[in-house]
Coordinates of C-alpha atoms in Angstrom, one line a residue:
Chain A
X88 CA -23.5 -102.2 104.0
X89 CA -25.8 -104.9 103.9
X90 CA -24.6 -109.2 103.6
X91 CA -26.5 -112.0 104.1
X92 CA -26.9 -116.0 103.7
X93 CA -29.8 -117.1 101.4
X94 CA -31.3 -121.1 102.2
X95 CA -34.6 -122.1 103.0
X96 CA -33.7 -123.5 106.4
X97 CA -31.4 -120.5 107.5
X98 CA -33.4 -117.6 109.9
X99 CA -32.6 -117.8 113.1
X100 CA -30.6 -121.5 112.5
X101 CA -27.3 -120.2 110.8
X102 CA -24.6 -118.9 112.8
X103 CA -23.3 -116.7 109.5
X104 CA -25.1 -113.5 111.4
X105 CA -23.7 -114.1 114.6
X106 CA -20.6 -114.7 113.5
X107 CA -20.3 -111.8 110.7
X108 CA -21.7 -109.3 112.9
X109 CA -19.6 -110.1 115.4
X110 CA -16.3 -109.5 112.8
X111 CA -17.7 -106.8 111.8
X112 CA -17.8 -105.2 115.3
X113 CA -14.5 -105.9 115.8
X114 CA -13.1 -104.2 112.5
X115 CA -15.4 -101.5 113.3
X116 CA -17.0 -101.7 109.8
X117 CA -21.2 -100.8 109.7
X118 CA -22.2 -103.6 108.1
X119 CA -25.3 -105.9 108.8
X120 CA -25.2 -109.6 107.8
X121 CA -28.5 -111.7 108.0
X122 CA -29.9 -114.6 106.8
X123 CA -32.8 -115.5 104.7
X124 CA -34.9 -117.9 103.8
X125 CA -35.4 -117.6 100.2
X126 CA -37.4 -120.3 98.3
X127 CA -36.4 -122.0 94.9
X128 CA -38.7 -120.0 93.1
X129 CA -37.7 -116.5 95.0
X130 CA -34.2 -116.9 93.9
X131 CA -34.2 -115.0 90.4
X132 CA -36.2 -112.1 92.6
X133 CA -33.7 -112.0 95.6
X134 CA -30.9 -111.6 93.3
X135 CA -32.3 -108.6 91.5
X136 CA -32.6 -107.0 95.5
X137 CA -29.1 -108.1 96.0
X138 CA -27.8 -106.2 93.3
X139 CA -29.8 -103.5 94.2
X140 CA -28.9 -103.3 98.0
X141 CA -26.1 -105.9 99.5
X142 CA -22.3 -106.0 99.1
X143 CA -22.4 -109.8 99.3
X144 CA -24.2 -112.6 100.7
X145 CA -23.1 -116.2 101.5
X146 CA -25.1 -119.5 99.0
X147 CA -26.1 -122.1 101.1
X148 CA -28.4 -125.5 100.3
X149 CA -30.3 -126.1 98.2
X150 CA -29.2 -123.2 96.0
X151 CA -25.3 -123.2 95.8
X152 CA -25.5 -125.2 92.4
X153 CA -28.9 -123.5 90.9
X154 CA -27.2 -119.8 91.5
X155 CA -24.5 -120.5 88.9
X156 CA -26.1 -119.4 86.1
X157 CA -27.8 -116.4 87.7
X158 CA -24.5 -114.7 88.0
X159 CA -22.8 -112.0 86.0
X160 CA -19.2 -113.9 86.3
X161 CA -17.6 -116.8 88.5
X162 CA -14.2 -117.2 89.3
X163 CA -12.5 -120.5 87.7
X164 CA -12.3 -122.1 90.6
X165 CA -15.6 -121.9 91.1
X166 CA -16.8 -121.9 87.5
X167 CA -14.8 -125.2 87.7
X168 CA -16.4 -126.5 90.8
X169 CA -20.1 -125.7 89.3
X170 CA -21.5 -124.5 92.6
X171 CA -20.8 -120.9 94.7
X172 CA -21.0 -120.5 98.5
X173 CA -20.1 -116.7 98.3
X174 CA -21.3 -113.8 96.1
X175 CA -19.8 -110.4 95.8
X176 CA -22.0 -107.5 94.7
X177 CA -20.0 -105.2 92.8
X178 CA -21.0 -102.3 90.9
X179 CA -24.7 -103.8 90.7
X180 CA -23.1 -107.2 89.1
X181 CA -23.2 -110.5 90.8
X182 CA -19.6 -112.4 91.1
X183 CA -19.6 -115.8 92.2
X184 CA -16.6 -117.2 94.5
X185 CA -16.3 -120.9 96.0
X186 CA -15.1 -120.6 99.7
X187 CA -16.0 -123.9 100.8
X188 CA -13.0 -125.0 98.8
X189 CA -10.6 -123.1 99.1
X190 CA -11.3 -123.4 103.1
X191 CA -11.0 -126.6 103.4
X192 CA -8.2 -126.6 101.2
X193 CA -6.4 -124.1 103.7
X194 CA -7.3 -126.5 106.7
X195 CA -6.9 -130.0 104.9
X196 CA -4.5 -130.1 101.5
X197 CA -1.4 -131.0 103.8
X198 CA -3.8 -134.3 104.5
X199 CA -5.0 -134.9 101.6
X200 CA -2.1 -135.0 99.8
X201 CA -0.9 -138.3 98.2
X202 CA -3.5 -139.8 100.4
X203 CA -6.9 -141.8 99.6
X204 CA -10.0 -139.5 99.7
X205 CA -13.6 -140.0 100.7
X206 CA -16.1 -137.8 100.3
X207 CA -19.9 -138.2 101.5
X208 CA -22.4 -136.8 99.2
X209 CA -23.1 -134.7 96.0
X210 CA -24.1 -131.6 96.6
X211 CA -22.7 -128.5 96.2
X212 CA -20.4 -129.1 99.5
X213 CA -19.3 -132.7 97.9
X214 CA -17.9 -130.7 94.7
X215 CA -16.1 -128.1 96.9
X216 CA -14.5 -131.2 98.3
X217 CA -13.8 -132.7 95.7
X218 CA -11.9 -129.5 94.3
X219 CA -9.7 -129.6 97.2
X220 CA -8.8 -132.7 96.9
X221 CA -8.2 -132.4 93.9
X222 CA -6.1 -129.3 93.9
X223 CA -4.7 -131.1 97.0
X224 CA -3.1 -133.5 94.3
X225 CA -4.9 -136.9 96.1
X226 CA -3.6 -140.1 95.3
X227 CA -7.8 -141.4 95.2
X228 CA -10.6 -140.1 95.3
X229 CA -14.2 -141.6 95.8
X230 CA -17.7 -140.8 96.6
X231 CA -20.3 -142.0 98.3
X232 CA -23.7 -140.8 98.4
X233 CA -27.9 -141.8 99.8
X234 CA -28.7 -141.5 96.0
X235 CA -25.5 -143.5 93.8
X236 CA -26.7 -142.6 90.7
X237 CA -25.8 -138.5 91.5
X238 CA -22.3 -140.3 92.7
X239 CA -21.3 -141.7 89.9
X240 CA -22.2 -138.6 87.6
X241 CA -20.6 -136.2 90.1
X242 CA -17.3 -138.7 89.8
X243 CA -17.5 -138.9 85.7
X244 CA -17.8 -135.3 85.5
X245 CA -14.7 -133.9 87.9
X246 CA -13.0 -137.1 85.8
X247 CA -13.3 -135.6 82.5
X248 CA -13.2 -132.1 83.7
X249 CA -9.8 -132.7 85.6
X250 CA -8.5 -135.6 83.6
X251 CA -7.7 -137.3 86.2
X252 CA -9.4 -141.1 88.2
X253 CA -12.6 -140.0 90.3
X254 CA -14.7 -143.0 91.8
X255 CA -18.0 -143.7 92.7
X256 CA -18.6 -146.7 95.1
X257 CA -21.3 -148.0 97.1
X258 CA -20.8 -149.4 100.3
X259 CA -18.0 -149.3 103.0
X260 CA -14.0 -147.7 101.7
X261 CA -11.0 -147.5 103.5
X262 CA -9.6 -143.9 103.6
X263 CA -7.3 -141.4 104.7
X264 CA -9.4 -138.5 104.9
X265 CA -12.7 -138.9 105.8
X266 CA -15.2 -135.7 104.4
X267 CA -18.9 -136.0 105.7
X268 CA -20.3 -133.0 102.6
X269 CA -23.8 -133.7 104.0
X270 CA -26.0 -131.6 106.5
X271 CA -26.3 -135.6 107.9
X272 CA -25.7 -135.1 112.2
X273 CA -27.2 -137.9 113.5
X274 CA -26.1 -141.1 111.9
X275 CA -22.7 -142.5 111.1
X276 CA -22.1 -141.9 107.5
X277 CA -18.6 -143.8 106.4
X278 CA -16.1 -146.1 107.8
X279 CA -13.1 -144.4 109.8
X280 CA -11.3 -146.6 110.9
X281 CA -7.5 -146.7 109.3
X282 CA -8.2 -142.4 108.9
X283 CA -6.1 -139.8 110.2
X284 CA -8.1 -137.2 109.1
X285 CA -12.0 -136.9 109.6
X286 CA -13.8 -133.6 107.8
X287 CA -17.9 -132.2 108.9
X288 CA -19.8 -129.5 107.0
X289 CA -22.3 -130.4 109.0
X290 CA -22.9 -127.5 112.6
X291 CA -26.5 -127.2 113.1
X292 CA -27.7 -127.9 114.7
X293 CA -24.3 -129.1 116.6
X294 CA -20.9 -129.3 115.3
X295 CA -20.4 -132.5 117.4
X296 CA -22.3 -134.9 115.0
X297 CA -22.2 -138.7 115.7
X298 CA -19.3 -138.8 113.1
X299 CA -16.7 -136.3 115.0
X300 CA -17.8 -137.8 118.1
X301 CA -17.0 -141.1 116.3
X302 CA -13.7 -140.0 114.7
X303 CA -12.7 -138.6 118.2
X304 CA -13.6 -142.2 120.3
X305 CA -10.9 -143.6 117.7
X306 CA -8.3 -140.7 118.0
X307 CA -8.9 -138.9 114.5
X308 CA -7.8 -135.6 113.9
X309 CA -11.2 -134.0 113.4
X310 CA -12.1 -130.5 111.0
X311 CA -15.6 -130.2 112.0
X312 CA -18.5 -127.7 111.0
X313 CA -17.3 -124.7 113.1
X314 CA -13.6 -124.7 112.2
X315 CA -15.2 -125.0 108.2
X316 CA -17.5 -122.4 108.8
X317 CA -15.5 -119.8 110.0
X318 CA -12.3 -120.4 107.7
X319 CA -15.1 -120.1 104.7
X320 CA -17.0 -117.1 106.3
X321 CA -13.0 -115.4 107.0
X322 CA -12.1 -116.0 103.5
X323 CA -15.6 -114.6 102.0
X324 CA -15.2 -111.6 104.1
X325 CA -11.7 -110.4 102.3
X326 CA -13.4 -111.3 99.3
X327 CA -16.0 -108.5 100.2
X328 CA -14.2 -106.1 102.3
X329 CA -10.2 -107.0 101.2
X330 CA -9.5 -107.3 105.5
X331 CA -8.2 -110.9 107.0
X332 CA -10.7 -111.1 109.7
X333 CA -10.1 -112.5 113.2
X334 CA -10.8 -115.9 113.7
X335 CA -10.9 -116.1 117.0
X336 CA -13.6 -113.5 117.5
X337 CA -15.5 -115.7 114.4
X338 CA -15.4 -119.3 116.5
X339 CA -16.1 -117.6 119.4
X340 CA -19.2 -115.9 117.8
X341 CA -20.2 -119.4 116.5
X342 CA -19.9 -121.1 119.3
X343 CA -22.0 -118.6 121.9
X344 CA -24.9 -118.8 118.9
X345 CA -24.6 -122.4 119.2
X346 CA -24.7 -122.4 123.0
X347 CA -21.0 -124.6 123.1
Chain B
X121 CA -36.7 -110.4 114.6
X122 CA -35.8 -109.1 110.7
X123 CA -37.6 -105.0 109.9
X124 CA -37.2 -103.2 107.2
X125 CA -38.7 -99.9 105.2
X126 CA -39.1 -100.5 101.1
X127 CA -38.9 -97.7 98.9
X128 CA -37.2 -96.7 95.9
X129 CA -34.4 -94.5 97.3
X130 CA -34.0 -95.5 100.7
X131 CA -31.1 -97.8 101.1
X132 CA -28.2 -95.1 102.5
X133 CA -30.7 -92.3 102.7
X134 CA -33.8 -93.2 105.4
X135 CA -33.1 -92.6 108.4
X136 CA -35.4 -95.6 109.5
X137 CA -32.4 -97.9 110.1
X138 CA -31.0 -96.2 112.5
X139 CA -34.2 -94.8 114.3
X140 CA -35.8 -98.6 114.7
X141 CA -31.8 -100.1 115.4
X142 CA -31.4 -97.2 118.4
X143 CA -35.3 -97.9 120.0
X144 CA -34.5 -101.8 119.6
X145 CA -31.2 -101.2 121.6
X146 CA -33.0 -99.0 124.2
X147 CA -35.7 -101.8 124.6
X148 CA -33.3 -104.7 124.8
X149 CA -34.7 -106.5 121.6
X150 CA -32.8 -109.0 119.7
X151 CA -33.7 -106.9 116.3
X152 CA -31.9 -105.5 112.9
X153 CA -34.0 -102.9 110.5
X154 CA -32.8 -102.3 107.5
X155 CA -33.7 -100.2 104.1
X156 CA -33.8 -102.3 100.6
X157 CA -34.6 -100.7 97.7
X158 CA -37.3 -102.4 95.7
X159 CA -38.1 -101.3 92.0
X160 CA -42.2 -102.0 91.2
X161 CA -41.2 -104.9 89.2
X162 CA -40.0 -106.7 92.2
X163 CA -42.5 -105.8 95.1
X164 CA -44.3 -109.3 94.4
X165 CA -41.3 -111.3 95.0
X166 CA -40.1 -109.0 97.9
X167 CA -43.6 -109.5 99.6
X168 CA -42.7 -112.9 99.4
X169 CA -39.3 -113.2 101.0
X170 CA -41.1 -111.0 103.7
X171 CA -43.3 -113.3 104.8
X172 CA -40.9 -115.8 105.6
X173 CA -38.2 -113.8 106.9
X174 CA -39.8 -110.5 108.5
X175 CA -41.7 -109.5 111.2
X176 CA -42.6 -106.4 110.0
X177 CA -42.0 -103.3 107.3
X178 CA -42.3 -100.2 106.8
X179 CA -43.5 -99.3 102.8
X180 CA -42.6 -95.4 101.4
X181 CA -42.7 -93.7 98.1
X182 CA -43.6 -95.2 95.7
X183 CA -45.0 -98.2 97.3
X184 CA -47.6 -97.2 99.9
X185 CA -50.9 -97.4 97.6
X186 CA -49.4 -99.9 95.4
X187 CA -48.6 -102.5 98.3
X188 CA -52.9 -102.8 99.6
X189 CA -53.7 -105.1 96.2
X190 CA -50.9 -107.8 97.9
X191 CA -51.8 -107.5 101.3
X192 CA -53.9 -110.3 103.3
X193 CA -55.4 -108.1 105.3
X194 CA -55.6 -104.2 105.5
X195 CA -56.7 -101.9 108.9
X196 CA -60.1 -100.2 108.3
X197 CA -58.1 -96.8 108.7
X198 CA -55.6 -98.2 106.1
X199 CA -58.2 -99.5 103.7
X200 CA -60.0 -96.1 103.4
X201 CA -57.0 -94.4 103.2
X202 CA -56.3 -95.9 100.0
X203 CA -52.2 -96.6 101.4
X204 CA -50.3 -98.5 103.9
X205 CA -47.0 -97.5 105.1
X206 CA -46.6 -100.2 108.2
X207 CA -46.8 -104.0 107.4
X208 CA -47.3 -106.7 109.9
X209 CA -46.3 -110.3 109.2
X210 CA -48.0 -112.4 111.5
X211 CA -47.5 -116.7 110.9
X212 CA -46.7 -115.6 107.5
X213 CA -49.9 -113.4 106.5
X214 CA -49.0 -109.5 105.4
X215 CA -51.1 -107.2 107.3
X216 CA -51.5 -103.3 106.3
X217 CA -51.9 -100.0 108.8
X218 CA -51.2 -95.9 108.0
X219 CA -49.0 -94.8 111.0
X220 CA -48.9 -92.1 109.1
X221 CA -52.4 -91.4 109.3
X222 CA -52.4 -91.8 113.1
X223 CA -49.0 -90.1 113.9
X224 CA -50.6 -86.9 111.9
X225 CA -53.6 -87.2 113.7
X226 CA -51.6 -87.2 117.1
X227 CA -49.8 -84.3 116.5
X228 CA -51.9 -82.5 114.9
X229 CA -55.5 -82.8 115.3
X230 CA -56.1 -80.3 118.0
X231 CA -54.7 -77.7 115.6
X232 CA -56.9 -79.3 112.9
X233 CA -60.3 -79.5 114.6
X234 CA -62.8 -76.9 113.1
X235 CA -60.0 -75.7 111.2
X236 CA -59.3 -74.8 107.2
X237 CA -56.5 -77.4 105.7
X238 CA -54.8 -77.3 102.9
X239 CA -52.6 -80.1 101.6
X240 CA -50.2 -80.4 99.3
X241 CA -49.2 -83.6 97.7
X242 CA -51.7 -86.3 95.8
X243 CA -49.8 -89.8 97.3
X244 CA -49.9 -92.0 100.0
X245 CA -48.7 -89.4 102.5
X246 CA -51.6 -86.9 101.2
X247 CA -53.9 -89.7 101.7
X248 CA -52.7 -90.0 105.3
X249 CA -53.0 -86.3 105.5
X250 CA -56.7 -86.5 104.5
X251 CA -57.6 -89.0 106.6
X252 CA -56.2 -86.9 109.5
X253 CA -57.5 -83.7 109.0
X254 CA -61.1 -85.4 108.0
X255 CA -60.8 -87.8 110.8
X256 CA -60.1 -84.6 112.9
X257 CA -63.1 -83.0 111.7
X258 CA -61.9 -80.3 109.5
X259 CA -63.9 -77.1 108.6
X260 CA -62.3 -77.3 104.6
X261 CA -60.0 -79.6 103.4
X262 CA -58.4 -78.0 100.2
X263 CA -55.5 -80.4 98.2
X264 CA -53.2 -79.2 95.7
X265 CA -51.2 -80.9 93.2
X266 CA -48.4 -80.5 90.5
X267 CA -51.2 -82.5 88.4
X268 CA -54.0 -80.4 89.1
X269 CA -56.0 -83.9 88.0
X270 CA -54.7 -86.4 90.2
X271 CA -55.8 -83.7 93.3
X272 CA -58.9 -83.7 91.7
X273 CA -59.2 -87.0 91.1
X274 CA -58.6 -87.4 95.3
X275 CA -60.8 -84.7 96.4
X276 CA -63.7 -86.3 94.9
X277 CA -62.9 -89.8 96.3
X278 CA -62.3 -88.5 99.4
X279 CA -65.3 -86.4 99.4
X280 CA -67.5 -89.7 98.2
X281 CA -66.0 -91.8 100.7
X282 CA -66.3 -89.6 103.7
X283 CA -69.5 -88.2 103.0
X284 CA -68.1 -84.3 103.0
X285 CA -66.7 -81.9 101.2
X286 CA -62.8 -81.9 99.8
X287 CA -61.7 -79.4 97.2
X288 CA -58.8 -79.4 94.7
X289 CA -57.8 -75.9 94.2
X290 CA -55.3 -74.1 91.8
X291 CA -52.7 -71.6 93.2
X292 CA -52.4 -70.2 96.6
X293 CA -55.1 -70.5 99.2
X294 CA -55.0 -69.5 102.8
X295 CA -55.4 -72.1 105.4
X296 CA -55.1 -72.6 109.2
X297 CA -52.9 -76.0 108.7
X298 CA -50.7 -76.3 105.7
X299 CA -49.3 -79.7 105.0
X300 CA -46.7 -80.3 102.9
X301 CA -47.2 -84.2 101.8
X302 CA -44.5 -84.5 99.2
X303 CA -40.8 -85.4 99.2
X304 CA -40.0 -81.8 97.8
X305 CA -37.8 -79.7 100.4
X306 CA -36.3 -76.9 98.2
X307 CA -39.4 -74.7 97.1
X308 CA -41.9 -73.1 98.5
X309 CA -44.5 -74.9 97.6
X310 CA -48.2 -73.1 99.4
X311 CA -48.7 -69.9 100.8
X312 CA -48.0 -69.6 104.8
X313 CA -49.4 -66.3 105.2
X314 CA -52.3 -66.7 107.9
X315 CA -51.6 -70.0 109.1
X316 CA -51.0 -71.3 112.9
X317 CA -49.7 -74.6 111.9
X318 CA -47.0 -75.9 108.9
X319 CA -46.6 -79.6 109.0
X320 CA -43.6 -81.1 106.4
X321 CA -43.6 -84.8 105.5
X322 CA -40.2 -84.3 104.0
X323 CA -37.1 -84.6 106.1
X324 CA -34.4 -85.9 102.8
X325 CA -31.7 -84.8 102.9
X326 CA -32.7 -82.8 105.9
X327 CA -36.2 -81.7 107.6
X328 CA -35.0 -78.1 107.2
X329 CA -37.1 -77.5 104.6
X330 CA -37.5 -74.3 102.5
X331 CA -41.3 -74.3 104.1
X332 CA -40.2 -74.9 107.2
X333 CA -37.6 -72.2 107.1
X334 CA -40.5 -69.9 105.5
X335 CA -42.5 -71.0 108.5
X336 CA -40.1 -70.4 111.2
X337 CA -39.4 -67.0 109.3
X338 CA -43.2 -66.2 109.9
X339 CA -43.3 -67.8 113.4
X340 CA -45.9 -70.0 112.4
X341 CA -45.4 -74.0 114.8
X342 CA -43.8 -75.9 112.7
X343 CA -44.5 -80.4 113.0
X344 CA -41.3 -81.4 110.6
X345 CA -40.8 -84.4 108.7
X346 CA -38.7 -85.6 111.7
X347 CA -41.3 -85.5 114.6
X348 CA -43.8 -87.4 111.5
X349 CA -41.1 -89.7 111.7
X350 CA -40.3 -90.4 114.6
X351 CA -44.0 -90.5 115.6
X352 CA -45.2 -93.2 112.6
X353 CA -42.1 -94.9 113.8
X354 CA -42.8 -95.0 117.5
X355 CA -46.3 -96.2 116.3
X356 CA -45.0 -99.3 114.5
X357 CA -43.1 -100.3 116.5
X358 CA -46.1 -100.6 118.8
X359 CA -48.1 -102.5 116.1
X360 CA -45.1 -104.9 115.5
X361 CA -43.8 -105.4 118.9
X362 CA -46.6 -104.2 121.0
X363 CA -43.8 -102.1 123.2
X364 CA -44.4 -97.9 123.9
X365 CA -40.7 -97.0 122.6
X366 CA -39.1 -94.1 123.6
X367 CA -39.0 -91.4 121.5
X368 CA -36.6 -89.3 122.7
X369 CA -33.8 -91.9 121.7
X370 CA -35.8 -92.3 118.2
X371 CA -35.5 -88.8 117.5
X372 CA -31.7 -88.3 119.0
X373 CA -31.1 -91.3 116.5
X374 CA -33.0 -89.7 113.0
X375 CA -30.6 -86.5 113.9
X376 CA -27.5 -88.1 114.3
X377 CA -28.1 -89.8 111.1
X378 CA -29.4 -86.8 109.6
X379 CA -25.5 -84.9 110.8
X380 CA -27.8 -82.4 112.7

């Protein structure tokens, strides 16, 4: 069985392959999970192969919002979300699932409950986020992004979708839960002081951006890239193969790639 | 370091993947080979995603003559071959080689030299074969075809090219070398009688071949689609990595796959 992760800034920089291949050694399954960099206009063309030859394969930037539409169904969630991190091939038809959600929903809805949300950015990891938080029943929500114009129709849209306040703002906000949806490592993105949670997509090329260093000077619980990436890559693999994975053998895997 | 062989009806069936995985293990290289099938349609596209994800790839049936028009740059051997069945990407740029070609020629061409060959097939691998027994200076070189045109069609390339005489023939002819260069491994498809050599591309589902069986039957030395194998294998591997692999390991590999 063949996986992969599809970018165009993934060979050799993603620790999906290490740390799939290294699950996959341990539940004694013959798979082989790699990663490729396939460009915008290669996407339609790599799909057609994937049907043809993997079992699933992971969405990451820029295309986790462009492959919607590709697919031959998405779960609601998903569907709901408008982007897909995770793809099973079944039967030749491409089904689209959203595990950056539903991760950091496992690791972060107790946090995010009742409490005032911030999320950085408003790409396809910003709407994952803001699906959690959602789902997480937050009392607000706002986002924040480089470009404010894609913040304020990322917040109109989950609005309407989920009837519910979803704000755009511009500038420093006070929150509870802190969610850096950005590849962004080397600046500091929001405001955390007053937060008890801080939140990182963001691994390569470190998981210790200047934000979870940041959130740690100030005594933050931190979620950072790693702990995101495997409970993601540990919920895509029972979508695939229907096993809960270790996730001990996945950090540890993630961590020896990234030379931690 | 990303390989892989393209074909048709590979994925599951070649035993590439586990040939190239084994000789990478043995060697100590950081490496993964896999086989993707490709339909025509999508050989463009799949050229592309090569470039920027492997470093080299093996091309089979029906791919090998096909493949030339997209390449950047094609080996001399390759080029008057007509077929490529070894791709190296180097900073991005596709370039074409025949290990088939060269493997035949290493195994065979003392048998070959002065000798009366008569090969069976009108494809890429009967192109190889041509080159080899031509290369190896060949008394007659006779080819024979299902589509008595397309072997005619060959013989008188070949023939122009090469500055020599190649003849298609109808029905059974006697010969010194008899090649079999197509995928068929349940008929038999020349007459053995009379010859000291029977050389089988075929080894799918297994290299125990009707004609190899009808060989071994007659005592005639038998080159199976396994040692061609292994040997074009061993030979790319030398092309893409520029290491002498051991092919003892290859060929323990292709037989273990093979359940023999």
């Amino acid at each position: 069985m063949y996986f992969a992760v599809i970018g165009t800034h993934v060979r050799g920089k993603s620790a999906s392959p290490a740390m799939h291949n290294a699950s996959f050694k341990t539940l004694g399954i013959n798979a082989v999970y790699i990663a490729l960099d396939v460009p915008r206009e290669e996407l339609p063309c790599f799909l057609q192969l994937a049907r043809l030859n993997l079992r699933g394969f992971n969405v990451t930037i820029p295309h986790k919002e462009e492959v919607v539409k590709y697919l031959d169904s998405v779960a609601a969630d998903a569907r709901a979300i408008g982007a897909v991190n995770t793809v099973l091939v079944e039967r030749n038809l491409l089904v689209g699932y959203n595990t950056d959600a539903s991760a950091l929903y496992q690791l972060a809805s107790s946090h995010m409950k009742g409490a005032d949300v911030l999320i950085v950015g408003a790409g396809g990891a910003a709407r994952a986020a803001l699906f959690a938080a959602i789902k997480a029943e937050a009392r607000a929500v706002y986002i924040t992004n480089r470009t404010y114009e894609r913040a304020e129709a990322l917040a109109r849209e989950f609005a309407e979708k989920f009837k519910r306040e979803v704000k755009a703002v511009r500038g420093p906000v006070k929150a509870d839960v802190v969610i850096n949806a950005t590849p962004v490592y080397d600046a500091v993105v929001a405001d955390l002081s007053g937060a008890s949670l801080y939140v990182d997509f963001a691994y390569i090329p470190t998981p210790r951006t200047k934000m979870v260093e940041e959130a740690q000077r100030l005594g933050i619980k931190v979620i950072d890239g790693v702990d995101l990436l495997v409970e993601q890559g540990a919920q895509a693999e029972k979508i695939w193969l229907g096993v809960e994975p270790d996730r001990t053998v996945m950090k540890r895997a993630v961590l020896e790639f990234l030379g931690i």
